[in-house]
Amino acid sequence: MSDMRGPMRPWLRIVLFASLALNLAVAGLFAGFLFKGPPRHGHDRDPVAPYTRAFDEEQRGEVWQALRQRYRADRAADGRPDVLGEYHAALDALRAEPFDAEGFGRVLAEQGARADERRQRGERVLLDYVTALSPEDRAAYADRLEVVLAEYAARFERFRKKGGRD
């Protein structure tokens, strides 16, 4: 019986590599689920999350568009921040001998101030949007917000019963 093996075709290598990568990704997700539980929504820690979750899909899209327009207008007026430059300044401060705690703190403060500005921009957009709602739409929004808050309360109670911290 002759040996059927010859050089592997390049496309077959790609297919086998992709299959292996996909299998490893699925195994990693499964292992993460087993050890950490189901994924949690990071935005749920944001105080504005209940407000945005209470919007219906159309409203969420409208608020998102308003936020993007506000962001673009502010960026056009203020310019684009050098985000990567700030991280490189943080790296320089971290690697400095002696450690440049003041420089690192300055970078953190600048990044925090920019995050606060983004949060405030979002709050203004949210307030403007809700202010423009009709009384009926605002009441329906309040009803949906009440449901979302009840879901949060139930989730927090389950967390506390499992021994989580407040």
Short mmCIF file of N, CA and C in Angstrom, two decimals:
data_model
loop_
_atom_site.label_atom_id
_atom_site.label_comp_id
_atom_site.label_asym_id
_atom_site.label_seq_id
_atom_site.Cartn_x
_atom_site.Cartn_y
_atom_site.Cartn_z
N MET A 1 0.84 -1.17 0.00
CA MET A 1 0.00 0.00 0.00
C MET A 1 0.88 1.23 0.00
N SER A 2 0.63 2.15 -0.90
CA SER A 2 1.49 3.32 -1.02
C SER A 2 1.07 4.41 -0.03
N ASP A 3 2.02 5.26 0.33
CA ASP A 3 1.77 6.37 1.24
C ASP A 3 1.05 7.48 0.49
N MET A 4 -0.17 7.82 0.93
CA MET A 4 -0.99 8.83 0.25
C MET A 4 -0.63 10.25 0.68
N ARG A 5 0.24 10.35 1.68
CA ARG A 5 0.57 11.69 2.17
C ARG A 5 1.53 12.37 1.22
N GLY A 6 1.24 13.60 0.96
CA GLY A 6 2.11 14.45 0.18
C GLY A 6 2.14 15.80 0.85
N PRO A 7 2.64 16.79 0.20
CA PRO A 7 2.63 18.12 0.82
C PRO A 7 1.19 18.59 1.03
N MET A 8 0.95 19.18 2.19
CA MET A 8 -0.39 19.66 2.51
C MET A 8 -0.68 20.93 1.70
N ARG A 9 -1.85 20.98 1.16
CA ARG A 9 -2.26 22.14 0.38
C ARG A 9 -2.42 23.36 1.31
N PRO A 10 -2.04 24.55 0.84
CA PRO A 10 -2.13 25.74 1.70
C PRO A 10 -3.55 26.02 2.20
N TRP A 11 -4.55 25.84 1.36
CA TRP A 11 -5.91 26.12 1.79
C TRP A 11 -6.36 25.16 2.88
N LEU A 12 -5.85 23.93 2.86
CA LEU A 12 -6.20 22.95 3.88
C LEU A 12 -5.58 23.34 5.22
N ARG A 13 -4.37 23.87 5.18
CA ARG A 13 -3.73 24.36 6.42
C ARG A 13 -4.57 25.48 7.03
N ILE A 14 -5.04 26.38 6.19
CA ILE A 14 -5.85 27.50 6.68
C ILE A 14 -7.13 26.97 7.32
N VAL A 15 -7.80 26.04 6.66
CA VAL A 15 -9.03 25.47 7.19
C VAL A 15 -8.78 24.77 8.52
N LEU A 16 -7.72 23.98 8.61
CA LEU A 16 -7.41 23.28 9.85
C LEU A 16 -7.07 24.26 10.97
N PHE A 17 -6.30 25.30 10.65
CA PHE A 17 -5.95 26.30 11.65
C PHE A 17 -7.20 27.03 12.13
N ALA A 18 -8.08 27.41 11.21
CA ALA A 18 -9.31 28.11 11.59
C ALA A 18 -10.19 27.21 12.47
N SER A 19 -10.26 25.94 12.13
CA SER A 19 -11.04 24.99 12.92
C SER A 19 -10.47 24.86 14.34
N LEU A 20 -9.15 24.77 14.44
CA LEU A 20 -8.51 24.68 15.75
C LEU A 20 -8.78 25.95 16.56
N ALA A 21 -8.63 27.11 15.93
CA ALA A 21 -8.86 28.38 16.62
C ALA A 21 -10.30 28.47 17.12
N LEU A 22 -11.25 28.07 16.29
CA LEU A 22 -12.65 28.11 16.69
C LEU A 22 -12.91 27.16 17.85
N ASN A 23 -12.35 25.97 17.79
CA ASN A 23 -12.52 25.01 18.88
C ASN A 23 -11.93 25.54 20.19
N LEU A 24 -10.76 26.15 20.12
CA LEU A 24 -10.14 26.72 21.32
C LEU A 24 -10.98 27.88 21.88
N ALA A 25 -11.54 28.70 21.00
CA ALA A 25 -12.39 29.81 21.45
C ALA A 25 -13.62 29.28 22.16
N VAL A 26 -14.26 28.28 21.59
CA VAL A 26 -15.45 27.69 22.22
C VAL A 26 -15.08 27.06 23.56
N ALA A 27 -13.97 26.36 23.60
CA ALA A 27 -13.53 25.74 24.85
C ALA A 27 -13.24 26.81 25.90
N GLY A 28 -12.63 27.92 25.49
CA GLY A 28 -12.35 29.01 26.42
C GLY A 28 -13.62 29.65 26.96
N LEU A 29 -14.60 29.86 26.09
CA LEU A 29 -15.88 30.41 26.54
C LEU A 29 -16.56 29.46 27.52
N PHE A 30 -16.54 28.18 27.20
CA PHE A 30 -17.16 27.19 28.07
C PHE A 30 -16.45 27.17 29.43
N ALA A 31 -15.12 27.17 29.42
CA ALA A 31 -14.37 27.16 30.69
C ALA A 31 -14.66 28.43 31.49
N GLY A 32 -14.70 29.57 30.82
CA GLY A 32 -15.02 30.81 31.50
C GLY A 32 -16.40 30.78 32.11
N PHE A 33 -17.35 30.22 31.39
CA PHE A 33 -18.71 30.11 31.90
C PHE A 33 -18.75 29.22 33.14
N LEU A 34 -17.99 28.12 33.09
CA LEU A 34 -17.97 27.20 34.24
C LEU A 34 -17.35 27.85 35.47
N PHE A 35 -16.27 28.58 35.27
CA PHE A 35 -15.55 29.14 36.41
C PHE A 35 -16.12 30.47 36.89
N LYS A 36 -16.62 31.28 35.99
CA LYS A 36 -17.08 32.62 36.38
C LYS A 36 -18.57 32.81 36.28
N GLY A 37 -19.28 31.90 35.68
CA GLY A 37 -20.72 32.07 35.48
C GLY A 37 -20.97 32.80 34.18
N PRO A 38 -22.24 33.07 33.89
CA PRO A 38 -22.57 33.72 32.63
C PRO A 38 -21.99 35.12 32.56
N PRO A 39 -21.76 35.64 31.35
CA PRO A 39 -21.20 36.99 31.23
C PRO A 39 -22.16 38.02 31.81
N ARG A 40 -21.59 39.04 32.43
CA ARG A 40 -22.39 40.14 32.99
C ARG A 40 -22.24 41.33 32.07
N HIS A 41 -23.24 42.14 32.04
CA HIS A 41 -23.22 43.34 31.21
C HIS A 41 -22.44 44.42 31.96
N GLY A 42 -21.30 44.84 31.39
CA GLY A 42 -20.48 45.85 32.04
C GLY A 42 -21.21 47.18 32.20
N HIS A 43 -22.13 47.49 31.29
CA HIS A 43 -22.82 48.77 31.39
C HIS A 43 -23.79 48.80 32.56
N ASP A 44 -24.10 47.64 33.17
CA ASP A 44 -25.02 47.61 34.30
C ASP A 44 -24.43 48.29 35.53
N ARG A 45 -23.15 48.50 35.55
CA ARG A 45 -22.52 49.21 36.66
C ARG A 45 -22.61 50.71 36.48
N ASP A 46 -22.98 51.14 35.33
CA ASP A 46 -23.11 52.55 35.02
C ASP A 46 -24.44 53.05 35.56
N PRO A 47 -24.44 54.14 36.33
CA PRO A 47 -25.69 54.64 36.90
C PRO A 47 -26.75 55.01 35.86
N VAL A 48 -26.33 55.30 34.64
CA VAL A 48 -27.29 55.68 33.61
C VAL A 48 -27.89 54.47 32.91
N ALA A 49 -27.35 53.28 33.15
CA ALA A 49 -27.82 52.07 32.46
C ALA A 49 -29.31 51.83 32.61
N PRO A 50 -29.90 51.95 33.80
CA PRO A 50 -31.35 51.71 33.88
C PRO A 50 -32.15 52.68 33.01
N TYR A 51 -31.69 53.92 32.91
CA TYR A 51 -32.40 54.90 32.09
C TYR A 51 -32.36 54.52 30.61
N THR A 52 -31.20 54.08 30.15
CA THR A 52 -31.10 53.72 28.73
C THR A 52 -31.78 52.40 28.44
N ARG A 53 -31.75 51.46 29.38
CA ARG A 53 -32.43 50.18 29.16
C ARG A 53 -33.94 50.36 29.10
N ALA A 54 -34.47 51.40 29.74
CA ALA A 54 -35.92 51.61 29.76
C ALA A 54 -36.44 52.19 28.44
N PHE A 55 -35.57 52.70 27.60
CA PHE A 55 -36.03 53.19 26.29
C PHE A 55 -36.41 52.01 25.41
N ASP A 56 -37.36 52.23 24.52
CA ASP A 56 -37.63 51.19 23.53
C ASP A 56 -36.53 51.30 22.46
N GLU A 57 -36.50 50.35 21.53
CA GLU A 57 -35.41 50.30 20.55
C GLU A 57 -35.32 51.59 19.73
N GLU A 58 -36.44 52.11 19.30
CA GLU A 58 -36.43 53.33 18.49
C GLU A 58 -35.87 54.50 19.30
N GLN A 59 -36.31 54.63 20.54
CA GLN A 59 -35.83 55.72 21.39
C GLN A 59 -34.33 55.57 21.65
N ARG A 60 -33.89 54.35 21.90
CA ARG A 60 -32.47 54.12 22.15
C ARG A 60 -31.64 54.57 20.95
N GLY A 61 -32.14 54.27 19.76
CA GLY A 61 -31.44 54.70 18.54
C GLY A 61 -31.42 56.21 18.41
N GLU A 62 -32.54 56.86 18.74
CA GLU A 62 -32.60 58.33 18.67
C GLU A 62 -31.64 58.98 19.67
N VAL A 63 -31.60 58.44 20.88
CA VAL A 63 -30.68 58.98 21.90
C VAL A 63 -29.24 58.77 21.46
N TRP A 64 -28.95 57.60 20.90
CA TRP A 64 -27.60 57.31 20.42
C TRP A 64 -27.20 58.30 19.33
N GLN A 65 -28.12 58.56 18.40
CA GLN A 65 -27.83 59.53 17.33
C GLN A 65 -27.57 60.92 17.90
N ALA A 66 -28.39 61.33 18.87
CA ALA A 66 -28.20 62.64 19.49
C ALA A 66 -26.86 62.72 20.20
N LEU A 67 -26.49 61.65 20.86
CA LEU A 67 -25.21 61.61 21.56
C LEU A 67 -24.05 61.70 20.57
N ARG A 68 -24.15 60.97 19.46
CA ARG A 68 -23.10 61.03 18.44
C ARG A 68 -22.99 62.44 17.85
N GLN A 69 -24.13 63.08 17.60
CA GLN A 69 -24.11 64.44 17.05
C GLN A 69 -23.47 65.40 18.05
N ARG A 70 -23.81 65.26 19.33
CA ARG A 70 -23.23 66.13 20.36
C ARG A 70 -21.73 65.90 20.44
N TYR A 71 -21.32 64.64 20.39
CA TYR A 71 -19.90 64.30 20.46
C TYR A 71 -19.15 64.91 19.27
N ARG A 72 -19.70 64.77 18.07
CA ARG A 72 -19.04 65.33 16.89
C ARG A 72 -18.93 66.85 16.97
N ALA A 73 -19.99 67.50 17.44
CA ALA A 73 -19.95 68.96 17.57
C ALA A 73 -18.91 69.39 18.60
N ASP A 74 -18.87 68.69 19.73
CA ASP A 74 -17.89 69.03 20.76
C ASP A 74 -16.47 68.76 20.27
N ARG A 75 -16.28 67.65 19.55
CA ARG A 75 -14.95 67.32 19.03
C ARG A 75 -14.51 68.35 17.99
N ALA A 76 -15.45 68.82 17.16
CA ALA A 76 -15.11 69.83 16.17
C ALA A 76 -14.70 71.13 16.85
N ALA A 77 -15.36 71.45 17.97
CA ALA A 77 -15.04 72.69 18.69
C ALA A 77 -13.75 72.57 19.50
N ASP A 78 -13.53 71.41 20.12
CA ASP A 78 -12.40 71.25 21.05
C ASP A 78 -11.22 70.51 20.47
N GLY A 79 -11.38 69.89 19.32
CA GLY A 79 -10.31 69.08 18.76
C GLY A 79 -10.34 67.67 19.31
N ARG A 80 -9.50 66.85 18.78
CA ARG A 80 -9.44 65.43 19.16
C ARG A 80 -8.35 65.25 20.21
N PRO A 81 -8.69 64.67 21.36
CA PRO A 81 -7.67 64.46 22.40
C PRO A 81 -6.67 63.39 21.96
N ASP A 82 -5.45 63.52 22.45
CA ASP A 82 -4.41 62.55 22.14
C ASP A 82 -4.45 61.42 23.17
N VAL A 83 -5.42 60.52 23.00
CA VAL A 83 -5.63 59.45 23.97
C VAL A 83 -4.42 58.54 24.07
N LEU A 84 -3.90 58.10 22.94
CA LEU A 84 -2.73 57.22 22.98
C LEU A 84 -1.52 57.94 23.56
N GLY A 85 -1.40 59.22 23.28
CA GLY A 85 -0.30 59.99 23.85
C GLY A 85 -0.36 60.00 25.37
N GLU A 86 -1.58 60.08 25.91
CA GLU A 86 -1.72 60.04 27.37
C GLU A 86 -1.29 58.69 27.93
N TYR A 87 -1.65 57.62 27.25
CA TYR A 87 -1.23 56.30 27.73
C TYR A 87 0.28 56.14 27.65
N HIS A 88 0.88 56.71 26.61
CA HIS A 88 2.35 56.65 26.52
C HIS A 88 3.00 57.48 27.62
N ALA A 89 2.37 58.60 27.99
CA ALA A 89 2.88 59.38 29.12
C ALA A 89 2.77 58.57 30.41
N ALA A 90 1.70 57.80 30.54
CA ALA A 90 1.55 56.93 31.71
C ALA A 90 2.65 55.87 31.73
N LEU A 91 2.93 55.29 30.56
CA LEU A 91 4.02 54.30 30.49
C LEU A 91 5.35 54.91 30.90
N ASP A 92 5.62 56.12 30.41
CA ASP A 92 6.87 56.79 30.79
C ASP A 92 6.95 56.99 32.29
N ALA A 93 5.83 57.43 32.90
CA ALA A 93 5.81 57.66 34.35
C ALA A 93 5.99 56.35 35.10
N LEU A 94 5.39 55.28 34.62
CA LEU A 94 5.51 53.97 35.28
C LEU A 94 6.92 53.41 35.20
N ARG A 95 7.62 53.69 34.11
CA ARG A 95 8.95 53.13 33.93
C ARG A 95 10.06 54.03 34.49
N ALA A 96 9.73 55.23 34.87
CA ALA A 96 10.74 56.16 35.37
C ALA A 96 11.32 55.66 36.70
N GLU A 97 12.62 55.88 36.88
CA GLU A 97 13.29 55.57 38.14
C GLU A 97 13.93 56.83 38.65
N PRO A 98 13.50 57.36 39.74
CA PRO A 98 12.45 56.83 40.59
C PRO A 98 11.06 57.01 39.94
N PHE A 99 10.10 56.24 40.41
CA PHE A 99 8.74 56.26 39.88
C PHE A 99 8.19 57.69 39.91
N ASP A 100 7.61 58.09 38.79
CA ASP A 100 7.04 59.44 38.66
C ASP A 100 5.57 59.41 39.04
N ALA A 101 5.31 59.34 40.35
CA ALA A 101 3.94 59.26 40.85
C ALA A 101 3.14 60.49 40.46
N GLU A 102 3.76 61.65 40.49
CA GLU A 102 3.07 62.90 40.13
C GLU A 102 2.65 62.88 38.66
N GLY A 103 3.55 62.44 37.78
CA GLY A 103 3.23 62.37 36.36
C GLY A 103 2.14 61.36 36.07
N PHE A 104 2.22 60.19 36.73
CA PHE A 104 1.19 59.18 36.55
C PHE A 104 -0.15 59.68 37.06
N GLY A 105 -0.14 60.34 38.20
CA GLY A 105 -1.38 60.91 38.76
C GLY A 105 -1.98 61.96 37.85
N ARG A 106 -1.12 62.75 37.21
CA ARG A 106 -1.60 63.79 36.28
C ARG A 106 -2.32 63.14 35.09
N VAL A 107 -1.73 62.06 34.55
CA VAL A 107 -2.37 61.36 33.43
C VAL A 107 -3.73 60.81 33.87
N LEU A 108 -3.76 60.17 35.03
CA LEU A 108 -5.04 59.62 35.52
C LEU A 108 -6.08 60.72 35.70
N ALA A 109 -5.65 61.87 36.21
CA ALA A 109 -6.59 62.98 36.42
C ALA A 109 -7.12 63.51 35.08
N GLU A 110 -6.24 63.62 34.09
CA GLU A 110 -6.68 64.09 32.77
C GLU A 110 -7.67 63.10 32.14
N GLN A 111 -7.36 61.82 32.25
CA GLN A 111 -8.27 60.81 31.69
C GLN A 111 -9.60 60.80 32.44
N GLY A 112 -9.55 60.97 33.76
CA GLY A 112 -10.78 61.03 34.55
C GLY A 112 -11.62 62.24 34.20
N ALA A 113 -10.95 63.38 33.97
CA ALA A 113 -11.69 64.59 33.60
C ALA A 113 -12.39 64.41 32.26
N ARG A 114 -11.71 63.76 31.31
CA ARG A 114 -12.34 63.52 30.01
C ARG A 114 -13.52 62.56 30.14
N ALA A 115 -13.39 61.54 31.00
CA ALA A 115 -14.49 60.61 31.24
C ALA A 115 -15.67 61.34 31.86
N ASP A 116 -15.40 62.26 32.78
CA ASP A 116 -16.47 63.06 33.39
C ASP A 116 -17.17 63.92 32.35
N GLU A 117 -16.39 64.50 31.43
CA GLU A 117 -17.00 65.31 30.37
C GLU A 117 -17.92 64.47 29.49
N ARG A 118 -17.48 63.25 29.16
CA ARG A 118 -18.33 62.35 28.35
C ARG A 118 -19.61 61.99 29.10
N ARG A 119 -19.48 61.71 30.39
CA ARG A 119 -20.65 61.38 31.20
C ARG A 119 -21.62 62.55 31.24
N GLN A 120 -21.09 63.75 31.46
CA GLN A 120 -21.95 64.94 31.50
C GLN A 120 -22.62 65.20 30.16
N ARG A 121 -21.89 64.96 29.08
CA ARG A 121 -22.47 65.11 27.74
C ARG A 121 -23.64 64.15 27.58
N GLY A 122 -23.46 62.91 28.00
CA GLY A 122 -24.53 61.92 27.93
C GLY A 122 -25.72 62.30 28.78
N GLU A 123 -25.46 62.83 29.97
CA GLU A 123 -26.57 63.25 30.84
C GLU A 123 -27.35 64.39 30.20
N ARG A 124 -26.66 65.33 29.55
CA ARG A 124 -27.36 66.44 28.88
C ARG A 124 -28.23 65.92 27.74
N VAL A 125 -27.69 64.98 26.96
CA VAL A 125 -28.46 64.41 25.85
C VAL A 125 -29.69 63.68 26.40
N LEU A 126 -29.51 62.90 27.46
CA LEU A 126 -30.63 62.19 28.07
C LEU A 126 -31.68 63.16 28.57
N LEU A 127 -31.26 64.19 29.28
CA LEU A 127 -32.21 65.18 29.79
C LEU A 127 -32.96 65.88 28.66
N ASP A 128 -32.23 66.30 27.63
CA ASP A 128 -32.87 66.96 26.48
C ASP A 128 -33.89 66.04 25.82
N TYR A 129 -33.54 64.77 25.67
CA TYR A 129 -34.43 63.82 25.01
C TYR A 129 -35.70 63.60 25.83
N VAL A 130 -35.55 63.37 27.12
CA VAL A 130 -36.71 63.11 27.97
C VAL A 130 -37.58 64.36 28.08
N THR A 131 -36.95 65.51 28.10
CA THR A 131 -37.71 66.78 28.17
C THR A 131 -38.60 66.94 26.94
N ALA A 132 -38.13 66.48 25.80
CA ALA A 132 -38.88 66.62 24.55
C ALA A 132 -39.99 65.58 24.39
N LEU A 133 -40.04 64.56 25.26
CA LEU A 133 -41.09 63.55 25.16
C LEU A 133 -42.45 64.13 25.51
N SER A 134 -43.48 63.59 24.90
CA SER A 134 -44.84 63.99 25.27
C SER A 134 -45.13 63.43 26.66
N PRO A 135 -46.13 63.99 27.35
CA PRO A 135 -46.46 63.44 28.68
C PRO A 135 -46.79 61.94 28.63
N GLU A 136 -47.45 61.49 27.56
CA GLU A 136 -47.80 60.07 27.44
C GLU A 136 -46.55 59.22 27.25
N ASP A 137 -45.65 59.67 26.38
CA ASP A 137 -44.41 58.93 26.14
C ASP A 137 -43.53 58.92 27.39
N ARG A 138 -43.53 60.04 28.11
CA ARG A 138 -42.73 60.11 29.33
C ARG A 138 -43.30 59.17 30.39
N ALA A 139 -44.62 59.06 30.48
CA ALA A 139 -45.25 58.15 31.44
C ALA A 139 -44.94 56.70 31.07
N ALA A 140 -44.99 56.37 29.78
CA ALA A 140 -44.67 55.01 29.33
C ALA A 140 -43.20 54.71 29.63
N TYR A 141 -42.35 55.69 29.44
CA TYR A 141 -40.92 55.53 29.75
C TYR A 141 -40.75 55.28 31.25
N ALA A 142 -41.46 56.02 32.08
CA ALA A 142 -41.39 55.84 33.53
C ALA A 142 -41.84 54.43 33.92
N ASP A 143 -42.88 53.93 33.25
CA ASP A 143 -43.35 52.57 33.53
C ASP A 143 -42.27 51.54 33.19
N ARG A 144 -41.61 51.70 32.04
CA ARG A 144 -40.55 50.78 31.65
C ARG A 144 -39.35 50.89 32.60
N LEU A 145 -39.05 52.11 33.04
CA LEU A 145 -37.96 52.31 33.99
C LEU A 145 -38.26 51.61 35.31
N GLU A 146 -39.50 51.65 35.74
CA GLU A 146 -39.89 50.97 36.97
C GLU A 146 -39.66 49.46 36.86
N VAL A 147 -39.96 48.88 35.71
CA VAL A 147 -39.73 47.45 35.47
C VAL A 147 -38.22 47.15 35.52
N VAL A 148 -37.44 47.98 34.86
CA VAL A 148 -35.98 47.78 34.85
C VAL A 148 -35.43 47.87 36.27
N LEU A 149 -35.90 48.82 37.06
CA LEU A 149 -35.42 48.97 38.43
C LEU A 149 -35.82 47.77 39.29
N ALA A 150 -37.00 47.20 39.04
CA ALA A 150 -37.41 45.99 39.76
C ALA A 150 -36.49 44.83 39.40
N GLU A 151 -36.09 44.73 38.13
CA GLU A 151 -35.15 43.69 37.71
C GLU A 151 -33.81 43.88 38.41
N TYR A 152 -33.34 45.12 38.50
CA TYR A 152 -32.08 45.40 39.19
C TYR A 152 -32.18 45.02 40.66
N ALA A 153 -33.29 45.38 41.29
CA ALA A 153 -33.47 45.07 42.72
C ALA A 153 -33.43 43.56 42.94
N ALA A 154 -34.06 42.80 42.07
CA ALA A 154 -34.05 41.34 42.20
C ALA A 154 -32.64 40.81 42.00
N ARG A 155 -31.92 41.35 41.04
CA ARG A 155 -30.55 40.91 40.79
C ARG A 155 -29.65 41.23 41.99
N PHE A 156 -29.79 42.43 42.56
CA PHE A 156 -28.99 42.80 43.72
C PHE A 156 -29.31 41.89 44.91
N GLU A 157 -30.58 41.56 45.07
CA GLU A 157 -30.97 40.69 46.18
C GLU A 157 -30.37 39.29 46.01
N ARG A 158 -30.38 38.76 44.78
CA ARG A 158 -29.76 37.45 44.53
C ARG A 158 -28.27 37.51 44.82
N PHE A 159 -27.63 38.61 44.46
CA PHE A 159 -26.20 38.78 44.69
C PHE A 159 -25.91 38.80 46.19
N ARG A 160 -26.71 39.52 46.94
CA ARG A 160 -26.49 39.59 48.40
C ARG A 160 -26.69 38.23 49.05
N LYS A 161 -27.68 37.48 48.58
CA LYS A 161 -27.95 36.16 49.17
C LYS A 161 -26.81 35.20 48.88
N LYS A 162 -26.10 35.40 47.76
CA LYS A 162 -24.97 34.55 47.44
C LYS A 162 -23.73 34.93 48.23
N GLY A 163 -23.83 36.00 49.01
CA GLY A 163 -22.68 36.40 49.82
C GLY A 163 -21.87 37.51 49.21
N GLY A 164 -22.42 38.20 48.22
CA GLY A 164 -21.72 39.32 47.60
C GLY A 164 -21.68 40.52 48.52
N ARG A 165 -20.81 41.42 48.20
CA ARG A 165 -20.70 42.65 48.99
C ARG A 165 -21.66 43.68 48.46
N ASP A 166 -22.07 44.61 49.32
CA ASP A 166 -22.97 45.69 48.90
C ASP A 166 -22.28 46.68 48.03
#
